[in-house]
Short mmCIF file of C-alpha atoms and ligand atoms in Angstrom, two decimals:
data_model
loop_
_atom_site.label_atom_id
_atom_site.label_comp_id
_atom_site.label_asym_id
_atom_site.label_seq_id
_atom_site.Cartn_x
_atom_site.Cartn_y
_atom_site.Cartn_z
CA UNK A 1141 100.26 87.18 136.99
CA UNK A 1142 101.44 89.43 133.99
CA UNK A 1143 104.03 91.78 134.80
CA UNK A 1144 102.44 95.36 134.46
CA UNK A 1145 104.46 98.13 132.89
CA UNK A 1146 105.50 101.02 135.36
CA UNK A 1147 104.37 104.46 134.73
CA UNK A 1148 105.78 105.80 131.63
CA UNK A 1149 105.21 108.35 128.67
CA UNK A 1150 105.05 107.26 125.00
CA UNK A 1151 105.10 103.69 123.53
CA UNK A 1152 106.96 100.74 125.08
CA UNK A 1153 109.79 99.39 123.15
CA UNK A 1154 109.68 95.46 122.87
CA UNK A 1155 112.69 93.46 122.12
CA UNK A 1156 114.12 90.01 122.19
CA UNK A 1157 117.43 89.52 123.18
CA UNK A 1158 120.00 86.97 121.78
CA UNK A 1159 123.57 86.30 121.36
CA UNK A 1160 125.47 84.63 118.71
CA UNK A 1161 129.05 83.50 119.77
CA UNK A 1162 128.81 85.80 122.75
CA UNK A 1163 127.86 89.08 120.63
CA UNK A 1164 124.62 90.66 121.80
CA UNK A 1165 121.58 91.04 119.43
CA UNK A 1166 118.68 93.19 120.64
CA UNK A 1167 116.07 92.30 118.19
CA UNK A 1168 113.44 95.33 118.02
CA UNK A 1169 110.16 94.09 117.01
CA UNK A 1170 107.67 96.66 118.14
CA UNK A 1171 107.46 100.20 119.53
CA UNK A 1172 109.12 102.11 116.75
CA UNK A 1173 107.20 104.74 114.52
CA UNK A 1174 106.88 103.85 110.83
CA UNK A 1175 110.35 103.78 109.08
CA UNK A 1176 109.88 105.41 105.74
CA UNK A 1177 111.73 104.59 102.59
CA UNK A 1178 111.28 102.45 99.58
CA UNK A 1179 114.36 100.49 100.06
CA UNK A 1180 116.47 99.06 102.92
CA UNK A 1181 119.20 101.43 102.29
CA UNK A 1182 116.75 104.39 102.17
CA UNK A 1183 115.07 103.18 105.43
CA UNK A 1184 118.66 103.24 106.86
CA UNK A 1185 118.99 106.91 105.83
CA UNK A 1186 115.63 107.72 107.30
CA UNK A 1187 116.48 106.19 110.76
CA UNK A 1188 119.70 107.97 110.84
CA UNK A 1189 117.97 111.33 110.13
CA UNK A 1190 114.81 110.97 112.05
CA UNK A 1191 114.84 108.27 114.49
CA UNK A 1192 118.32 108.12 115.91
CA UNK A 1193 117.31 108.96 119.53
CA UNK A 1194 115.61 105.49 119.81
CA UNK A 1195 118.76 103.75 118.76
CA UNK A 1196 120.55 105.70 121.68
CA UNK A 1197 117.61 104.55 124.17
CA UNK A 1198 117.96 101.07 123.28
CA UNK A 1199 121.79 100.64 122.68
CA UNK A 1200 123.31 102.84 125.39
CA UNK A 1201 123.21 102.69 129.01
CA UNK A 1202 121.06 102.26 131.22
CA UNK A 1203 119.20 99.99 128.86
CA UNK A 1204 122.23 98.61 126.84
CA UNK A 1205 126.15 99.38 127.09
CA UNK A 1206 128.90 100.50 124.86
CA UNK A 1207 129.24 97.18 122.95
CA UNK A 1208 125.55 96.58 122.48
CA UNK A 1209 124.20 95.55 118.99
CA UNK A 1210 120.74 95.96 117.78
CA UNK A 1211 118.52 94.90 114.75
CA UNK A 1212 115.12 96.61 113.91
CA UNK A 1213 112.80 94.44 111.96
CA UNK A 1214 111.36 96.40 108.87
CA UNK A 1215 109.38 95.63 105.80
CA UNK A 1216 111.51 94.70 102.93
CA UNK A 1217 111.05 96.17 99.37
CA UNK A 1218 112.00 92.55 97.89
CA UNK A 1219 108.85 90.72 96.92
CA UNK A 1220 110.61 87.35 97.84
CA UNK A 1221 111.65 88.70 101.39
CA UNK A 1222 109.55 88.01 104.52
CA UNK A 1223 111.25 90.75 106.34
CA UNK A 1224 113.85 93.51 106.22
CA UNK A 1225 116.19 94.51 109.04
CA UNK A 1226 118.29 97.52 109.83
CA UNK A 1227 121.54 97.03 111.93
CA UNK A 1228 122.47 99.43 114.76
CA UNK A 1229 125.64 99.79 117.04
CA UNK A 1230 127.10 102.40 119.26
CA UNK A 1231 128.00 104.93 116.43
CA UNK A 1232 125.12 104.33 113.79
CA UNK A 1233 123.92 101.79 111.41
CA UNK A 1234 125.81 99.08 109.77
CA UNK A 1235 125.11 97.59 106.19
CA UNK A 1236 125.63 94.07 107.05
CA UNK A 1237 125.98 92.02 110.08
CA UNK A 1238 126.48 88.10 110.02
CA UNK A 1239 125.91 87.29 113.84
CA UNK A 1240 122.78 89.29 113.64
CA UNK A 1241 121.65 87.35 110.44
CA UNK A 1242 122.34 83.96 112.24
CA UNK A 1243 120.34 85.13 115.31
CA UNK A 1244 117.55 86.71 113.04
CA UNK A 1245 117.18 83.43 111.11
CA UNK A 1246 116.34 81.57 114.35
CA UNK A 1247 114.08 84.41 115.63
CA UNK A 1248 112.20 84.76 112.35
CA UNK A 1249 111.34 81.13 112.21
CA UNK A 1250 110.37 80.90 115.97
CA UNK A 1251 108.29 83.99 115.83
CA UNK A 1252 106.55 82.98 112.65
CA UNK A 1253 107.87 85.80 110.54
CA UNK A 1254 108.64 83.52 107.53
CA UNK A 1255 106.04 82.10 105.57
CA UNK A 1256 108.09 79.01 104.61
CA UNK A 1257 111.55 78.38 105.93
CA UNK A 1258 113.80 77.51 103.04
CA UNK A 1259 117.46 76.92 102.72
CA UNK A 1260 119.46 80.18 102.64
CA UNK A 1261 119.68 82.07 99.46
CA UNK A 1262 123.29 82.98 98.24
CA UNK A 1263 124.37 86.08 100.19
CA UNK A 1264 126.10 89.22 99.22
CA UNK A 1265 129.34 88.95 96.80
CA UNK A 1266 132.42 89.31 98.90
CA UNK A 1267 135.55 90.70 97.33
CA UNK A 1268 139.06 91.70 97.98
CA UNK A 1269 139.45 95.36 97.60
CA UNK A 1270 143.10 95.83 97.95
CA UNK A 1271 146.04 93.89 99.33
CA UNK A 1272 149.37 95.22 100.77
CA UNK A 1273 148.23 98.75 101.30
CA UNK A 1274 150.71 100.73 103.43
CA UNK A 1275 149.11 103.37 105.59
CA UNK A 1276 150.74 105.64 108.26
CA UNK A 1277 149.16 104.67 111.62
CA UNK A 1278 149.46 107.05 114.53
CA UNK A 1279 151.87 105.86 117.27
CA UNK A 1280 152.80 102.60 114.95
CA UNK A 1281 154.24 104.17 111.98
CA UNK A 1282 153.73 102.41 108.62
CA UNK A 1283 151.40 99.43 108.59
CA UNK A 1284 150.60 97.13 105.54
CA UNK A 1285 146.99 96.10 105.53
CA UNK A 1286 144.52 94.14 103.14
CA UNK A 1287 141.02 95.54 102.68
CA UNK A 1288 138.19 93.35 101.97
CA UNK A 1289 134.49 93.47 101.70
CA UNK A 1290 132.00 91.03 103.20
CA UNK A 1291 128.85 93.10 103.22
CA UNK A 1292 131.10 95.80 104.86
CA UNK A 1293 134.68 96.91 104.46
CA UNK A 1294 137.28 95.73 106.70
CA UNK A 1295 141.03 96.26 107.01
CA UNK A 1296 142.95 93.08 107.93
CA UNK A 1297 146.31 93.05 109.69
CA UNK A 1298 148.30 90.39 111.68
CA UNK A 1299 148.27 91.57 115.55
CA UNK A 1300 151.90 90.52 115.79
CA UNK A 1301 152.60 93.68 113.93
CA UNK A 1302 151.72 95.44 117.19
CA UNK A 1303 153.48 92.99 119.38
CA UNK A 1304 149.98 91.66 120.21
CA UNK A 1305 148.14 88.20 120.33
CA UNK A 1306 144.41 88.17 119.49
CA UNK A 1307 143.69 85.68 122.01
CA UNK A 1308 145.92 86.53 125.04
CA UNK A 1309 146.58 90.40 124.95
CA UNK A 1310 144.61 92.87 126.73
CA UNK A 1311 141.41 93.74 124.99
CA UNK A 1312 142.09 97.42 125.38
CA UNK A 1313 145.49 97.18 123.70
CA UNK A 1314 143.84 95.47 120.80
CA UNK A 1315 141.08 97.92 120.49
CA UNK A 1316 143.77 100.82 120.46
CA UNK A 1317 145.73 99.27 117.76
CA UNK A 1318 142.67 98.30 115.62
CA UNK A 1319 141.07 101.75 116.05
CA UNK A 1320 144.43 103.51 115.04
CA UNK A 1321 144.53 101.26 111.93
CA UNK A 1322 140.91 102.20 111.06
CA UNK A 1323 141.41 105.86 111.53
CA UNK A 1324 144.54 105.56 109.24
CA UNK A 1325 142.66 103.76 106.53
CA UNK A 1326 139.64 106.11 106.58
CA UNK A 1327 141.60 109.15 105.89
CA UNK A 1328 144.24 107.60 103.51
CA UNK A 1329 142.22 105.19 101.39
CA UNK A 1330 139.19 106.00 99.30
CA UNK A 1331 136.92 103.04 99.13
CA UNK A 1332 134.46 102.20 96.45
CA UNK A 1333 131.71 99.71 96.06
CA UNK A 1334 130.09 99.00 92.82
CA UNK A 1335 126.52 98.94 93.99
CA UNK A 1336 126.07 102.03 96.22
CA UNK A 1337 128.10 104.97 97.75
CA UNK A 1338 126.10 104.11 100.84
CA UNK A 1339 128.43 100.94 101.20
CA UNK A 1340 131.52 102.68 100.56
CA UNK A 1341 133.06 103.17 104.02
CA UNK A 1342 135.35 101.28 106.29
CA UNK A 1343 133.37 99.52 109.15
CA UNK A 1344 136.56 98.22 111.15
CA UNK A 1345 139.68 96.60 111.41
CA UNK A 1346 140.10 92.90 112.10
CA UNK A 1347 143.32 91.93 113.78
CA UNK A 1348 144.13 88.15 113.08
CA UNK A 1349 146.61 85.53 114.31
CA UNK A 1350 148.16 85.55 110.94
CA UNK A 1351 147.30 81.84 110.15
CA UNK A 1352 145.76 82.24 106.78
CA UNK A 1353 147.29 79.27 105.14
CA UNK A 1354 144.63 76.69 104.87
CA UNK A 1355 144.57 74.33 108.07
CA UNK A 1356 141.81 72.36 109.72
CA UNK A 1357 142.84 74.29 112.89
CA UNK A 1358 140.83 77.25 113.77
CA UNK A 1359 142.22 80.71 112.94
CA UNK A 1360 141.49 83.46 115.63
CA UNK A 1361 140.58 87.08 114.92
CA UNK A 1362 139.30 90.20 116.72
CA UNK A 1363 137.09 92.64 115.10
CA UNK A 1364 136.92 96.37 116.28
CA UNK A 1365 134.16 98.11 114.51
CA UNK A 1366 131.96 101.26 114.48
CA UNK A 1367 133.12 103.42 117.33
CA UNK A 1368 135.82 101.00 118.87
CA UNK A 1369 133.12 98.47 119.42
CA UNK A 1370 134.39 95.02 120.20
CA UNK A 1371 132.68 92.01 118.53
CA UNK A 1372 132.59 89.03 120.88
CA UNK A 1373 131.99 86.67 117.93
CA UNK A 1374 134.21 85.99 114.99
CA UNK A 1375 132.16 88.33 112.97
CA UNK A 1376 130.09 87.03 110.17
CA UNK A 1377 130.78 89.73 107.85
CA UNK A 1378 134.48 89.62 108.84
CA UNK A 1379 134.75 85.99 108.14
CA UNK A 1380 133.03 86.52 104.89
CA UNK A 1381 135.65 89.07 103.97
CA UNK A 1382 138.50 87.29 105.33
CA UNK A 1383 137.44 84.02 103.33
CA UNK A 1384 137.21 86.30 100.24
CA UNK A 1385 140.80 87.57 100.99
CA UNK A 1386 142.09 84.16 101.58
CA UNK A 1387 140.55 83.08 98.21
CA UNK A 1388 141.91 85.86 96.46
CA UNK A 1389 145.34 84.95 97.72
CA UNK A 1390 144.98 81.35 96.83
CA UNK A 1391 144.90 80.18 100.31
CA UNK A 1392 141.65 78.37 100.18
CA UNK A 1393 139.60 76.37 97.68
CA UNK A 1394 135.84 76.58 96.89
CA UNK A 1395 133.98 74.51 99.27
CA UNK A 1396 136.86 74.11 101.70
CA UNK A 1397 135.45 74.80 105.19
CA UNK A 1398 137.68 76.99 107.55
CA UNK A 1399 136.94 77.56 111.27
CA UNK A 1400 137.40 81.03 112.70
CA UNK A 1401 137.52 81.68 116.30
CA UNK A 1402 136.80 84.68 118.24
CA UNK A 1403 139.81 86.31 120.08
CA UNK A 1404 137.44 87.62 122.56
CA UNK A 1405 135.45 84.58 123.80
CA UNK A 1406 136.76 81.67 121.74
CA UNK A 1407 133.33 81.12 120.06
CA UNK A 1408 133.62 79.73 116.58
CA UNK A 1409 131.93 80.11 113.11
CA UNK A 1410 132.76 78.36 109.84
CA UNK A 1411 133.14 79.85 106.62
CA UNK A 1412 133.43 78.62 103.04
CA UNK A 1413 133.33 80.09 99.55
CA UNK A 1414 130.86 78.27 97.61
CA UNK A 1415 130.85 80.01 94.33
CA UNK A 1416 132.72 82.57 92.20
CA UNK A 1417 130.79 85.60 90.95
CA UNK A 1418 131.45 89.24 90.00
CA UNK A 1419 130.77 92.51 92.15
CA UNK A 1420 131.24 95.38 89.36
CA UNK A 1421 134.74 94.67 87.91
CA UNK A 1422 135.85 92.87 91.21
CA UNK A 1423 136.12 89.19 91.09
CA UNK A 1424 134.08 88.03 93.99
CA UNK A 1425 132.92 84.82 95.95
CA UNK A 1426 129.79 83.87 97.56
CA UNK A 1427 130.70 82.85 101.26
CA UNK A 1428 128.53 80.86 103.59
CA UNK A 1429 129.04 81.29 107.26
CA UNK A 1430 127.53 79.12 110.19
CA UNK A 1431 127.40 79.78 113.71
CA UNK A 1432 124.88 79.22 116.64
CA UNK A 1433 122.61 81.87 118.33
CA UNK A 1434 120.74 81.58 121.67
CA UNK A 1435 118.07 83.59 123.39
CA UNK A 1436 118.77 85.39 126.63
CA UNK A 1437 115.32 87.21 127.43
CA UNK A 1438 112.69 89.51 126.26
CA UNK A 1439 112.22 92.98 127.58
CA UNK A 1440 109.87 95.83 127.39
CA UNK A 1441 111.51 99.22 127.58
CA UNK A 1442 109.75 102.50 128.73
CA UNK A 1443 110.84 105.93 129.43
CA UNK A 1444 109.79 108.35 132.10
CA UNK A 1445 109.63 112.09 131.28
CA UNK A 1446 111.64 113.21 134.53
CA UNK A 1447 114.42 110.93 133.89
CA UNK A 1448 117.38 113.00 132.66
CA UNK A 1449 119.49 110.08 131.64
CA UNK A 1450 116.65 108.33 129.68
CA UNK A 1451 117.92 109.34 126.31
CA UNK A 1452 121.04 107.07 126.93
CA UNK A 1453 124.65 107.74 127.75
CA UNK A 1454 128.05 105.84 127.15
CA UNK A 1455 131.01 105.21 129.36
CA UNK A 1456 134.16 104.75 127.15
O1 HY3 B 2065 129.02 89.37 112.68
C1 HY3 B 2065 129.02 90.42 112.12
O2 HY3 B 2065 129.10 90.61 110.90
C2 HY3 B 2065 128.98 91.74 113.00
N1 HY3 B 2065 129.08 91.41 114.46
C3 HY3 B 2065 129.33 92.99 114.82
C4 HY3 B 2065 130.00 93.55 113.79
C5 HY3 B 2065 129.41 92.92 112.58
O3 HY3 B 2065 128.43 93.77 112.09
#
């Protein structure tokens, strides 16, 4: 028997839920109104200005939770692309998300959104923006960070600077330290991206185990992004930025594969720089990241007009 929808008002929102290395991905494939804009970045601006209530409905409680992550499938302006996607989280819309791309690759093939599956095209150029930048961090004093871009900008710092360990410390302590660094970098460092001002913002801070010298052993990190949101995976765009940083420091060679482990769940991605390139004046590398994504279910969400909590809320 097909499950009937309960009484509701308006359109249902249909999603497929997956996770990549423990990090959730709620893929929204129907129920959204038309997303206007002639590029993915302008569509991102459009949803932020006109459809943000739907992000809250799907990401926040009672349908999601503080650390929920989503991807809205949209048309792409690129003639060679079969689909475009907008990433969303607890604070707004990201510009890149590796764990989501891994899950979306599988979803797009299974749900026949790609005409002909091909091997991946080179991804965005990743580059080191600045090394050894000292910022003044509330409660911690001067902290020296590196800033690198892997589709989004991250600040990197060894968790030992805060007396913490990314695999054993309490998540809340790691989040507090990383968030303090994010706030400091946001207010004290002006970022710049050669392609678009829309990309020039700090997405989060990645605390590491400091094991950046090349080794066949995994190196662990914990990414705290958006509004103190914790990535359960090793973070695809973060691995990309971290490989670019290691390459910049001469700690990894082209085509050397490194394993990155999530401090939160122990899940692993691999990353390797496959080619040198440029991004504006920055020396950049193309980085390949691999990981595995799994389905957890499908859902159809509705809203009832009398439900005062239907628009979503968060517990911090
Ligand atoms: O894997 C990634 O790149 C992402 N996961 C959540 C935060 C980043 O967008």
